[in-house]
Short mmCIF file of C-alpha atoms in Angstrom, two decimals:
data_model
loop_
_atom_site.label_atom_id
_atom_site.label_comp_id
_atom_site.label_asym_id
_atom_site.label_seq_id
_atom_site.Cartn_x
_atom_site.Cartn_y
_atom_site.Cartn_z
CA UNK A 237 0.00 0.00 0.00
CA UNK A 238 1.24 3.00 -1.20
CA UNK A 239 -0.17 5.23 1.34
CA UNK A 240 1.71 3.32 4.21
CA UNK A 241 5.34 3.54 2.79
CA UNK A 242 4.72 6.97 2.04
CA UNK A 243 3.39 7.86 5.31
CA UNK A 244 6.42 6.14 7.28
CA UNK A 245 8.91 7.75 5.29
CA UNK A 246 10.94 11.18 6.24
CA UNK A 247 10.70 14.10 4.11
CA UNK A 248 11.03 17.64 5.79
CA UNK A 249 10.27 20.85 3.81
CA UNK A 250 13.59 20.80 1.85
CA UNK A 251 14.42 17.41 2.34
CA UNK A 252 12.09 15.41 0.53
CA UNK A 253 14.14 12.92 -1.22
CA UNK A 254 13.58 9.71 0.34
CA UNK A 255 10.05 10.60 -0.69
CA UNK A 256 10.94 11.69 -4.64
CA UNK A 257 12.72 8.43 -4.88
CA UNK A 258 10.34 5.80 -4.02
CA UNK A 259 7.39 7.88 -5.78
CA UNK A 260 9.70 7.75 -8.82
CA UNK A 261 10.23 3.63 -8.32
CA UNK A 262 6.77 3.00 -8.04
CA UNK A 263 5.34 4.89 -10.92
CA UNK A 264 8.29 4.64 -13.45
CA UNK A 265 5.97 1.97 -15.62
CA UNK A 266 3.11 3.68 -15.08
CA UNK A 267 4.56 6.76 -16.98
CA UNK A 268 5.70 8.17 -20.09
CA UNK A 269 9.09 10.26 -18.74
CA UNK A 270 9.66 12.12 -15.36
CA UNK A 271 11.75 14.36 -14.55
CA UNK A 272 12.98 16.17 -11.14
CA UNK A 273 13.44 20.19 -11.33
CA UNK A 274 16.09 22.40 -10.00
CA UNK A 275 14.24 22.82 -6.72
CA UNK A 276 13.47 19.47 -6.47
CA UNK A 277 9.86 19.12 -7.47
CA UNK A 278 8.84 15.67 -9.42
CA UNK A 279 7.17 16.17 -12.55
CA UNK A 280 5.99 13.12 -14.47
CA UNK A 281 3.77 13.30 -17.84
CA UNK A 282 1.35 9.69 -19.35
CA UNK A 283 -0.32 10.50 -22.89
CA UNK A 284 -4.12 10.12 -23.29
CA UNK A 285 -5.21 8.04 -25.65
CA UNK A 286 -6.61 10.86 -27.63
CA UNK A 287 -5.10 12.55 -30.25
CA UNK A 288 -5.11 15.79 -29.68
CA UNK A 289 -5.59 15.77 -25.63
CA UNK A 290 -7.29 17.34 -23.04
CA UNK A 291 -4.16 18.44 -20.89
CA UNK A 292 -4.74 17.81 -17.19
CA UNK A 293 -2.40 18.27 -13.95
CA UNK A 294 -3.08 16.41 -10.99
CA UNK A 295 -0.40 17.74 -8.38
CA UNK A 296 0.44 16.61 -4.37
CA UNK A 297 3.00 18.15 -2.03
CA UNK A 298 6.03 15.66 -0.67
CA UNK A 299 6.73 17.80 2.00
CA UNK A 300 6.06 17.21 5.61
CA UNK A 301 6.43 19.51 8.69
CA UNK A 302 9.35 18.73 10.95
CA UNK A 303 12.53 20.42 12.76
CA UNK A 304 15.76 21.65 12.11
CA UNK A 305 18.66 22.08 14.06
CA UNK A 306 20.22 24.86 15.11
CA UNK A 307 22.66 24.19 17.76
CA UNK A 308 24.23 21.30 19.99
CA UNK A 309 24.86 22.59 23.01
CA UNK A 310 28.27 21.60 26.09
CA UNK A 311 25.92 18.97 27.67
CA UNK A 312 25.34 17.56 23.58
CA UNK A 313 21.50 18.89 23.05
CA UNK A 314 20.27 19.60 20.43
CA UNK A 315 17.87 22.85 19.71
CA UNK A 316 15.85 23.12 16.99
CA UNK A 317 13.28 25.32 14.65
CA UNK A 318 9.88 23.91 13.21
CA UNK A 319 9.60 23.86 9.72
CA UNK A 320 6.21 24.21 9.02
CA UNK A 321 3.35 25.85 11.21
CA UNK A 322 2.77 23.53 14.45
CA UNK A 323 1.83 23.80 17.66
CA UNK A 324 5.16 23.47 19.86
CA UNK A 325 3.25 21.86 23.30
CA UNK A 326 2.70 19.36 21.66
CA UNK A 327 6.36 18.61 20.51
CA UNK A 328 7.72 17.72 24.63
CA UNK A 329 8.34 13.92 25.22
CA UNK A 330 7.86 12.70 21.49
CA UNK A 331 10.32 11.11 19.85
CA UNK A 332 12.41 11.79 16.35
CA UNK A 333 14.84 10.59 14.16
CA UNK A 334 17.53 12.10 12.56
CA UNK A 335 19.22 11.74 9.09
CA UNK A 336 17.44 8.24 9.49
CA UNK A 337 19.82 6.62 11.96
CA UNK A 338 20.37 9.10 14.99
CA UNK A 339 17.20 8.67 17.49
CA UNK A 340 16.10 11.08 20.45
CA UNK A 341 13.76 12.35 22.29
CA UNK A 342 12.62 16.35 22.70
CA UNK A 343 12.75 17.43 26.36
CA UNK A 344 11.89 19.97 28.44
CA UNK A 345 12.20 20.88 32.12
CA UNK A 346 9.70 18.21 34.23
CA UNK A 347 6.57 19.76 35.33
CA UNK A 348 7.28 18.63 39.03
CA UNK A 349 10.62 20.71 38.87
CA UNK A 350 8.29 23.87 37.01
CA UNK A 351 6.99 26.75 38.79
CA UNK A 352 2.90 26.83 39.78
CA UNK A 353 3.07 29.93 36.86
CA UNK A 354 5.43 28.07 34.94
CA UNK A 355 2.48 25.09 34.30
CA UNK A 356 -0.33 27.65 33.26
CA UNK A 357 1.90 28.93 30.38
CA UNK A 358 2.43 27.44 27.06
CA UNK A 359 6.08 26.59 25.54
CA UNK A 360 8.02 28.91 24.13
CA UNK A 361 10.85 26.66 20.96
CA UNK A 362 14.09 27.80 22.86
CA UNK A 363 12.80 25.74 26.13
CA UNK A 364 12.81 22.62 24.03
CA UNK A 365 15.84 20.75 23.06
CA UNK A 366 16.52 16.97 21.61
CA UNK A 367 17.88 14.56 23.95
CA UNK A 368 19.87 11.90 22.08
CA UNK A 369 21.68 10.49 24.71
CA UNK A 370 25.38 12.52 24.17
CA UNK A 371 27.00 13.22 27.38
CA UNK A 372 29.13 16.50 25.50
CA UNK A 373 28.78 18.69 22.74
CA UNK A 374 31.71 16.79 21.27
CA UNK A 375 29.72 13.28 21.02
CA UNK A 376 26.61 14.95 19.61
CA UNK A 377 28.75 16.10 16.35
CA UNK A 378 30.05 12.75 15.75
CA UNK A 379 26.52 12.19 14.63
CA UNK A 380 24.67 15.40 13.69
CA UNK A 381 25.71 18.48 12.56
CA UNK A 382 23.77 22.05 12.11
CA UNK A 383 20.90 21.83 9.87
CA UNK A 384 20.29 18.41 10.04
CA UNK A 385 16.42 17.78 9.92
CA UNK A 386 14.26 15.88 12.42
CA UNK A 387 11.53 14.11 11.36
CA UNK A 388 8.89 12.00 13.44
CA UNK A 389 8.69 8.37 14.12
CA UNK A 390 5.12 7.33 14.13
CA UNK A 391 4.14 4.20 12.59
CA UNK A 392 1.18 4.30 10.15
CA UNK A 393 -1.73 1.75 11.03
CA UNK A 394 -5.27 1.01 10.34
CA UNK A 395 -7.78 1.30 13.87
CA UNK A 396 -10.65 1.42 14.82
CA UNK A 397 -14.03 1.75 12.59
CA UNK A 398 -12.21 1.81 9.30
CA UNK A 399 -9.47 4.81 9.80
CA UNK A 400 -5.95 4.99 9.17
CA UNK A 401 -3.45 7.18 11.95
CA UNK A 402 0.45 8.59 10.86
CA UNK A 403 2.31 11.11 10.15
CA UNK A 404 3.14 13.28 7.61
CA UNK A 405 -0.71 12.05 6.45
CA UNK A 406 -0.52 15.80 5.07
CA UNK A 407 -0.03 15.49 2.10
CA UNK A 408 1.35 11.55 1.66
CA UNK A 409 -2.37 11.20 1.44
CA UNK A 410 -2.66 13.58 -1.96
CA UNK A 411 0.92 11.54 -3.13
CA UNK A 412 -0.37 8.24 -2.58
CA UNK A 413 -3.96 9.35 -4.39
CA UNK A 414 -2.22 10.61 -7.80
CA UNK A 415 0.11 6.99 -7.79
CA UNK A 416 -2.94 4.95 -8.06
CA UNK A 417 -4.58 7.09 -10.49
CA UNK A 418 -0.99 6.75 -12.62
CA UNK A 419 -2.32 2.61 -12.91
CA UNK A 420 -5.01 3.59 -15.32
CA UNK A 421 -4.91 5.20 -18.86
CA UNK A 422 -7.06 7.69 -19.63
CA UNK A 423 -8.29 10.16 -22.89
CA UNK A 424 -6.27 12.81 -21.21
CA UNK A 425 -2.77 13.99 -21.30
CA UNK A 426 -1.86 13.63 -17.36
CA UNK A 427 0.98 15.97 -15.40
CA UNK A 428 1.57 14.73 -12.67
CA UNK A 429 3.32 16.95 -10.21
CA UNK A 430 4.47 16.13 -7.04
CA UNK A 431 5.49 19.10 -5.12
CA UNK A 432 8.47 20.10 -2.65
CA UNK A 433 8.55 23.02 0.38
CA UNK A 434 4.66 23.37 0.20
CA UNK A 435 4.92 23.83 3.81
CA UNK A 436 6.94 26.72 3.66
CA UNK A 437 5.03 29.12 1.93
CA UNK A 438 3.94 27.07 -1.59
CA UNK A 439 7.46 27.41 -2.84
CA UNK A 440 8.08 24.33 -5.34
CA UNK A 441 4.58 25.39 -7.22
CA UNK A 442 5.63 28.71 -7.35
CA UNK A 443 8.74 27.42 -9.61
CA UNK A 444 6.26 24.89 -11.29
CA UNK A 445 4.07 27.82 -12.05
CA UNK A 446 6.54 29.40 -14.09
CA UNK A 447 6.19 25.94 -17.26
CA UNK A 448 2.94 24.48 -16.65
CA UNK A 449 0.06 24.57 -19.25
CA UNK A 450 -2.75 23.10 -19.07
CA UNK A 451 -6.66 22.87 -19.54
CA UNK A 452 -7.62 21.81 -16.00
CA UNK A 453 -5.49 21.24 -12.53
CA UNK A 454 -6.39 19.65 -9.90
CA UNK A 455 -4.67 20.03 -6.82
CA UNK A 456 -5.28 16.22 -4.46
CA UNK A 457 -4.63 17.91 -0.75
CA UNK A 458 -5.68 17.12 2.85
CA UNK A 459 -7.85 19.89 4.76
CA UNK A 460 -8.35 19.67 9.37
CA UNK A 461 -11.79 18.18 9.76
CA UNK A 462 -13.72 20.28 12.64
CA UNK A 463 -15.63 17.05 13.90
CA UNK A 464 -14.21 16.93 17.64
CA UNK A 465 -15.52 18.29 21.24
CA UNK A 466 -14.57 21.75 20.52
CA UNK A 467 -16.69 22.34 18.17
CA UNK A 468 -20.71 22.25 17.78
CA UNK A 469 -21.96 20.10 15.22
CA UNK A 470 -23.19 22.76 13.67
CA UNK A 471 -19.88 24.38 12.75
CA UNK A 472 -18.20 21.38 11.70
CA UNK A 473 -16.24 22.42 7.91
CA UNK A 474 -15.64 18.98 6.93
CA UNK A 475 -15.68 15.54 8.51
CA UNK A 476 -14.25 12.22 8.38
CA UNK A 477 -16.59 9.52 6.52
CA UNK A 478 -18.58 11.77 4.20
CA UNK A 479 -16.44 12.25 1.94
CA UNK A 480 -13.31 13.75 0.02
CA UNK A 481 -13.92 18.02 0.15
CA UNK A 482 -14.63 20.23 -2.77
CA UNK A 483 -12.80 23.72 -1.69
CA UNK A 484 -15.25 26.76 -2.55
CA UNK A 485 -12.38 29.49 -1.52
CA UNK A 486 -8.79 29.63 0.81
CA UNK A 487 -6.45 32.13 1.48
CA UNK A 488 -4.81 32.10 -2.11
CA UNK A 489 -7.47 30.79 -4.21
CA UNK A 490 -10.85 31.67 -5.43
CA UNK A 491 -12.38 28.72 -7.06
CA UNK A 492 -14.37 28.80 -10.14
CA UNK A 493 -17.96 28.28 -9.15
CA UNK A 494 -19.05 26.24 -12.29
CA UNK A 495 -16.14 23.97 -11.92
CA UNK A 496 -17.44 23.22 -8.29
CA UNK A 497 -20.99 22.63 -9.69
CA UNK A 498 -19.51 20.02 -12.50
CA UNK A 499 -17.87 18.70 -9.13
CA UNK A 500 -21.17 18.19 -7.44
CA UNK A 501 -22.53 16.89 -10.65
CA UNK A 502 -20.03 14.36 -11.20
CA UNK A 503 -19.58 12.93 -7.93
CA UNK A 504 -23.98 12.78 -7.73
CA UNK A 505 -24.27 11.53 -10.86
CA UNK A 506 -21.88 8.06 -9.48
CA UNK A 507 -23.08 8.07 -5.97
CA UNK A 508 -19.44 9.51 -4.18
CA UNK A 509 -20.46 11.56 -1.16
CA UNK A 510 -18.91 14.70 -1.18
CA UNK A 511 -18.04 17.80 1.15
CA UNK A 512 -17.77 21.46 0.62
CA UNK A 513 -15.39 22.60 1.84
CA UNK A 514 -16.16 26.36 3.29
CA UNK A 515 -13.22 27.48 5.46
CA UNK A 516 -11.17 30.05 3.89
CA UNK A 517 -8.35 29.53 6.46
CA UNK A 518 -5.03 28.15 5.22
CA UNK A 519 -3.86 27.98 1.17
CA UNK A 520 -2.53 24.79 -0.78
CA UNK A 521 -0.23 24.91 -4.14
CA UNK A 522 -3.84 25.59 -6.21
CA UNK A 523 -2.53 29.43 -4.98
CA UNK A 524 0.26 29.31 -7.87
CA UNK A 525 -0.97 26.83 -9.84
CA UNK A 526 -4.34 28.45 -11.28
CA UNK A 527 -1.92 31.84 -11.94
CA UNK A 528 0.22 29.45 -14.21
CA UNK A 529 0.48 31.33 -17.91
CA UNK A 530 -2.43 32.51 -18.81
CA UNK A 531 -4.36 31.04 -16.08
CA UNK A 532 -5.63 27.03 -15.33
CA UNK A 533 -8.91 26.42 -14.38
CA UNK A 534 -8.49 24.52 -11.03
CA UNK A 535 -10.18 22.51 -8.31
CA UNK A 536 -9.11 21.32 -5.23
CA UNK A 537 -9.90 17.61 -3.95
CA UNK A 538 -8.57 16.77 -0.18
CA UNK A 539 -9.25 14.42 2.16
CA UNK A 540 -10.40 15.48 5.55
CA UNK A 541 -8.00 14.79 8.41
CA UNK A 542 -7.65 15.16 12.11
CA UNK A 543 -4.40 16.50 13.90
CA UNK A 544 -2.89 17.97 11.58
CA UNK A 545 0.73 19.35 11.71
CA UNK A 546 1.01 16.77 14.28
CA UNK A 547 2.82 13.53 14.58
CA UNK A 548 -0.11 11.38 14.39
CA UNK A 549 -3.19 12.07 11.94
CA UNK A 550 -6.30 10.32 11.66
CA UNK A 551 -7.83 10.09 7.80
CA UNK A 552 -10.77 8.15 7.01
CA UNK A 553 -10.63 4.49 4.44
CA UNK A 554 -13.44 5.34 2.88
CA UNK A 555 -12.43 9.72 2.52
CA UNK A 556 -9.27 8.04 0.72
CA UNK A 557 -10.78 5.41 -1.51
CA UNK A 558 -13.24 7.84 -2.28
CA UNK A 559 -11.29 10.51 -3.38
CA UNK A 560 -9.38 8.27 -5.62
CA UNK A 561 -12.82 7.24 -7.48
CA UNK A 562 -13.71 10.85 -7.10
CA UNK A 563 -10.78 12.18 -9.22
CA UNK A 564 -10.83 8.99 -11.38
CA UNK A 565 -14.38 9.96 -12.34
CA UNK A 566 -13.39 13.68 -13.10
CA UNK A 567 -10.64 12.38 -15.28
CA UNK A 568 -13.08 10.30 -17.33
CA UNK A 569 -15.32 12.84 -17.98
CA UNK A 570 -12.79 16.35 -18.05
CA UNK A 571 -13.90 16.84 -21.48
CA UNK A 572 -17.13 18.34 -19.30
CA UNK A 573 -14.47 20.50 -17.46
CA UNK A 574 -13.40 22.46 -20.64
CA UNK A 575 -14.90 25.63 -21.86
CA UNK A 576 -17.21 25.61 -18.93
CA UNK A 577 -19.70 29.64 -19.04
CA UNK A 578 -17.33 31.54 -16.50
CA UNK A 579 -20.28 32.64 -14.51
CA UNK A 580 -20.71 33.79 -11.12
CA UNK A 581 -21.36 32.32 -7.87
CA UNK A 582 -25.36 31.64 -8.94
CA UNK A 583 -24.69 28.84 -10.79
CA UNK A 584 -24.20 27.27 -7.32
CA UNK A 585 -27.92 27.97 -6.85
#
């Protein structure tokens, strides 16, 4: 299972090849050519079987949030950075691995040795440090050295009532979507592009931005499902189990209402529950990639997921075989995509 592999493997913002490489040995028969850019984005291209094609771009990000070290210290700990927006209390006692061999743990002082004010107050990054078991500054360097990254160690596993929990489910997820869809031929001409540094600010799509054309994009993410004891049902977004999310608008993007409704048609027509997505919090490579020469009409696809940014998300089975049949649909029907009236947002009525 593709989604697994992906998930257990370690690919910081910037260091995503372990990543690139086994997406590149798992699709390399299921494409025409690939190719890996300066920045280190993946793109890989399959001919339609028509003649002339509909062009089409299905794109993922590799990237994963993580740390980054900054410092050893005398005693041989390491400090760090986040790469990637996460919440830092939730980084004390978890463990990491570094370049893939070096294990530890991040520490902070004990709360029986913290102040009464001390335990009311959140963590600030420069309290936290990696423990990984040097007794000196010396011994630490014999296996890590500044800017070394730090990824997590959780394993990926199916529990419960048909869920899967791991990291880095943001955006393996989207990855391991677009490498099953590379098993089947379609009318279209596919570009597949698997992204790097998403995490830091949509960087890699930026560069892909600069050489893509195409008819139609569509961008395979992961978005936070709301459904948890925080929040009234009523304001859930999205939630796990009904469905892969259509995104109406985010922070870079402002989606084309009729290719939302074609959406809704599509996955109605073949019985594939679907989401809206309403939030307008975040952004996702669609930001660059529907600004790509002259413009790409795009749509976003994710599957909803719990904790994320964390070590351990929780994603749905049937949110990720759906959105597979989902985009597999759209694909067999984009010819309904192209030259869509650009009308406004009542065609959603």
């Amino acid at each position: 299972m593709f989604l697994k592999y992906l998930s257990e493997l370690h690919g910081v913002s910037g260091n995503e090849k372990d990543v690139r490489d086994y997406i590149i040995e798992n699709i390399d028969n299921n494409v025409d050519s690939y190719r890996v850019d300066k920045i280190g984005n993946l793109l890989a291209t399959k001919k339609g079987k028509s003649n002339p094609a509909i062009k089409v771009v299905l794109t993922a990000h590799m990237d994963e949030v993580g740390l980054f070290i900054t410092e050893i210290t005398s005693e041989g700990y390491l400090k760090f950075q986040t790469i990637g927006y996460m919440d830092v209390n939730i980084l004390v006692s978890k463990p990491v691995i570094i370049n893939n061999s070096v294990y530890g743990v991040i520490g902070s002082k004990a709360i029986h040795l913290q102040k009464p004010e001390e335990r009311k107050q959140s963590f600030l990054i420069d309290q936290l440090y990696i423990d990984i078991g040097a007794n000196s500054k010396e011994e630490a360097e014999k296996n890590v050295k500044l800017g070394d990254y730090a990824g997590f160690t959780t394993a990926f596993t199916s529990f419960g009532s048909g869920f899967y929990k791991g990291k880095a489910l943001d955006n393996r997820a989207g990855c391991a979507v677009i490498m099953e869809l590379l098993k089947q031929q379609y009318n279209c001409d596919l570009t597949t592009v698997f992204t790097v540094q998403e995490e830091l600010g949509l960087r890699g799509s930026k560069i892909i931005s600069n050489y893509l054309n195409a008819d139609l994009a569509i961008v395979v993410e992961t978005t936070s499902a709301m459904d948890n004891q925080e929040q009234d049902r009523e304001n859930w977004v999205v939630e796990l189990g009904q469905g892969p999310a259509c995104s109406l608008m985010d922070q870079a993007t402002i989606y084309r209402p009729e290719l939302i409704k074609k959406t809704i048609q599509i996955a109605e027509s073949y019985g594939i529950p679907l989401q809206l997505r309403e939030g307008t919090a975040a952004a996702n490579d669609a930001g660059n990639i529907h600004l790509a020469g002259a413009g790409i009409p795009t749509i976003t696809i994710s599957i909803p997921c719990r904790y994320i940014h964390s070590m351990s998300s929780v994603i749905s089975q049937s949110d990720y075989t759906n959105c597979i049949e989902l985009i597999n649909l759209i694909l067999n029907n984009c010819q309904e995509y192209i030259n869509l009236p650009h009308r406004g947002w009542e065609v959603m009525k």
